[in-house]
PDB file of C-alpha atoms and ligand atoms in Angstrom:
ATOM      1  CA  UNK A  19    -223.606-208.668  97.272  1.00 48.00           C
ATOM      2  CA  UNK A  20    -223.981-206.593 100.395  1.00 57.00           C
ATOM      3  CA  UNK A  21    -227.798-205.701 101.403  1.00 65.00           C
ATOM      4  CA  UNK A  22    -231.398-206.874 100.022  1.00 75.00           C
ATOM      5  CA  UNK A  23    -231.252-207.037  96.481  1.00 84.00           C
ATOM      6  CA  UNK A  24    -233.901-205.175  94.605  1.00 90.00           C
ATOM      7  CA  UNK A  25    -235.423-207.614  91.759  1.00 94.00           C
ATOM      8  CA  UNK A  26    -238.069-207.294  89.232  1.00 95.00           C
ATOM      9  CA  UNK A  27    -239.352-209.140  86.656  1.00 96.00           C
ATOM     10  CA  UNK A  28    -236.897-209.539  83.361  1.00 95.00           C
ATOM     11  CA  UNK A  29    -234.403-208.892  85.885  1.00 96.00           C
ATOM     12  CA  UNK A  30    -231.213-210.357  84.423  1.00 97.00           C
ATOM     13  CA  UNK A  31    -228.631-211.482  86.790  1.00 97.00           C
ATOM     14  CA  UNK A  32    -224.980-213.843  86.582  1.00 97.00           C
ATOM     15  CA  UNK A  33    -225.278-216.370  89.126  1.00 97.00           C
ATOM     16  CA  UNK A  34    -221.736-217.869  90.964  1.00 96.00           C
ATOM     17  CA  UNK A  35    -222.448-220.993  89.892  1.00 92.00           C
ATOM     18  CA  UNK A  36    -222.548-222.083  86.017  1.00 95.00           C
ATOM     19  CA  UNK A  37    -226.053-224.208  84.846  1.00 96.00           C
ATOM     20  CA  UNK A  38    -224.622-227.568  83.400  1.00 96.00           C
ATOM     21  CA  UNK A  39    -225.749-226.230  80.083  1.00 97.00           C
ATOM     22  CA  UNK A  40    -222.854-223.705  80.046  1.00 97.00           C
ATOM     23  CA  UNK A  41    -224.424-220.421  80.416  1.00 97.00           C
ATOM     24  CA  UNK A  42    -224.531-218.878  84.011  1.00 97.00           C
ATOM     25  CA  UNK A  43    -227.076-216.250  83.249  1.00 97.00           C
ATOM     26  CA  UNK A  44    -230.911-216.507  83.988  1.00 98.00           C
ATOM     27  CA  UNK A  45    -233.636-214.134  83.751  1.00 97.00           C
ATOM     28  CA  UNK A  46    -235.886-213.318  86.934  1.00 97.00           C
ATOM     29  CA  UNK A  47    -239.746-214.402  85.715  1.00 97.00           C
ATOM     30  CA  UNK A  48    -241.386-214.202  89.124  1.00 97.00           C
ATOM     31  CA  UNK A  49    -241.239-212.069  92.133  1.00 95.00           C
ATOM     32  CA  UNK A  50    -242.103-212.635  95.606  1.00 91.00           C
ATOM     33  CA  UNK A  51    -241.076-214.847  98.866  1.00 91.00           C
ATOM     34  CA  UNK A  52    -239.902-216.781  96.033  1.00 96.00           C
ATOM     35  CA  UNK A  53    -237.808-215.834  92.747  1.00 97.00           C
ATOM     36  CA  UNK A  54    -238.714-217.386  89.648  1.00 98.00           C
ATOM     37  CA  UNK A  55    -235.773-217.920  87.140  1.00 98.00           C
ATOM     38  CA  UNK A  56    -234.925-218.979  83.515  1.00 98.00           C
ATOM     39  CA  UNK A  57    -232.138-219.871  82.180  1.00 98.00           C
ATOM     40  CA  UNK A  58    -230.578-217.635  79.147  1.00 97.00           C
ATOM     41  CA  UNK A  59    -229.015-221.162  77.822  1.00 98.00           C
ATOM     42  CA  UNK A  60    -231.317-223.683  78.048  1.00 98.00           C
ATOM     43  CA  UNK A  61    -234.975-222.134  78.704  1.00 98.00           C
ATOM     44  CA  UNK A  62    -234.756-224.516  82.500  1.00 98.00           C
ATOM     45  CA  UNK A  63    -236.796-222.975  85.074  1.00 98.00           C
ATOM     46  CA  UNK A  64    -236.102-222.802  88.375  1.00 97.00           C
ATOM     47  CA  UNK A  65    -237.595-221.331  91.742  1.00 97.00           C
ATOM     48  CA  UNK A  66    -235.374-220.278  94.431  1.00 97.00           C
ATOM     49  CA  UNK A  67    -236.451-218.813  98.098  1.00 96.00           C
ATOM     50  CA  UNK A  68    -235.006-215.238  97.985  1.00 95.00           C
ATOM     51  CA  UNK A  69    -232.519-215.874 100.354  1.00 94.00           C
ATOM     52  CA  UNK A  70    -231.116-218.237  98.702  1.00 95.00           C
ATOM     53  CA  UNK A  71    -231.544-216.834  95.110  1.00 96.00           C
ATOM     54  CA  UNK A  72    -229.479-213.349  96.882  1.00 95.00           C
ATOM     55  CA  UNK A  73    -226.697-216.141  98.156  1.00 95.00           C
ATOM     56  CA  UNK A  74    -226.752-217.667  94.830  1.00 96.00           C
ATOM     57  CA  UNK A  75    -226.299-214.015  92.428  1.00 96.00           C
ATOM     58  CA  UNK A  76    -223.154-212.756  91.483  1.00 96.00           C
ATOM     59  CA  UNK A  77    -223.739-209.775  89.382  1.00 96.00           C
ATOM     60  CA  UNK A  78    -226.774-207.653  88.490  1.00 95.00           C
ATOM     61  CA  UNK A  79    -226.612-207.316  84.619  1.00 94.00           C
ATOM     62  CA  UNK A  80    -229.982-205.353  83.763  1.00 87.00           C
ATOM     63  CA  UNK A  81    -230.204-202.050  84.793  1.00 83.00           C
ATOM     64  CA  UNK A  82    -232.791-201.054  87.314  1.00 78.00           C
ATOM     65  CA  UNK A  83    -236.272-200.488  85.669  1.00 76.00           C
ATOM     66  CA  UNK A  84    -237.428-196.552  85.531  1.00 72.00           C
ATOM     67  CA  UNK A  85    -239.075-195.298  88.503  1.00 66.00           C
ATOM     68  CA  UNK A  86    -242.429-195.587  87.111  1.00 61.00           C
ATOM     69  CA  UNK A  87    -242.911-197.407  84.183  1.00 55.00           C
ATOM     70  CA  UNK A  88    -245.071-200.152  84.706  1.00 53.00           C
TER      71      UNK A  88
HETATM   72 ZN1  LIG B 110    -229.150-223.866  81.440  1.00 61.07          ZN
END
């Protein structure tokens, strides 16, 4: 995914790589220098730095919160 990634909270992404549990799609919980995730499967959190967590996504599912809204 070319350029910096835009991420918010409840931010729902497909990562490249599936989570052992099956599902490859977590949910972003924390923003920052480092991205806080959940997994849709199996509830495991994870941090990653945001470099790595922009390697790691494959697709953006959620659409981009309104301009706005808190
Ligand atoms: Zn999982």
């Amino acid at each position: 995914m070319p350029g910096p990634l835009t991420v918010w909270v409840e931010m729902r992404v497909r990562l490249r790589k599936k989570h052992p549990c099956g599902s490859d799609v977590w949910t972003v919980t924390r923003t920052g220098a480092d991205i806080g995730l959940v997994c849709d499967g199996c509830g495991r959190r994870i941090m990653l730095d945001r470099e790595e967590f922009e390697r790691r996504v494959r697709e953006v599912i959620s659409s981009a919160p309104e301009a706005g809204s808190a």
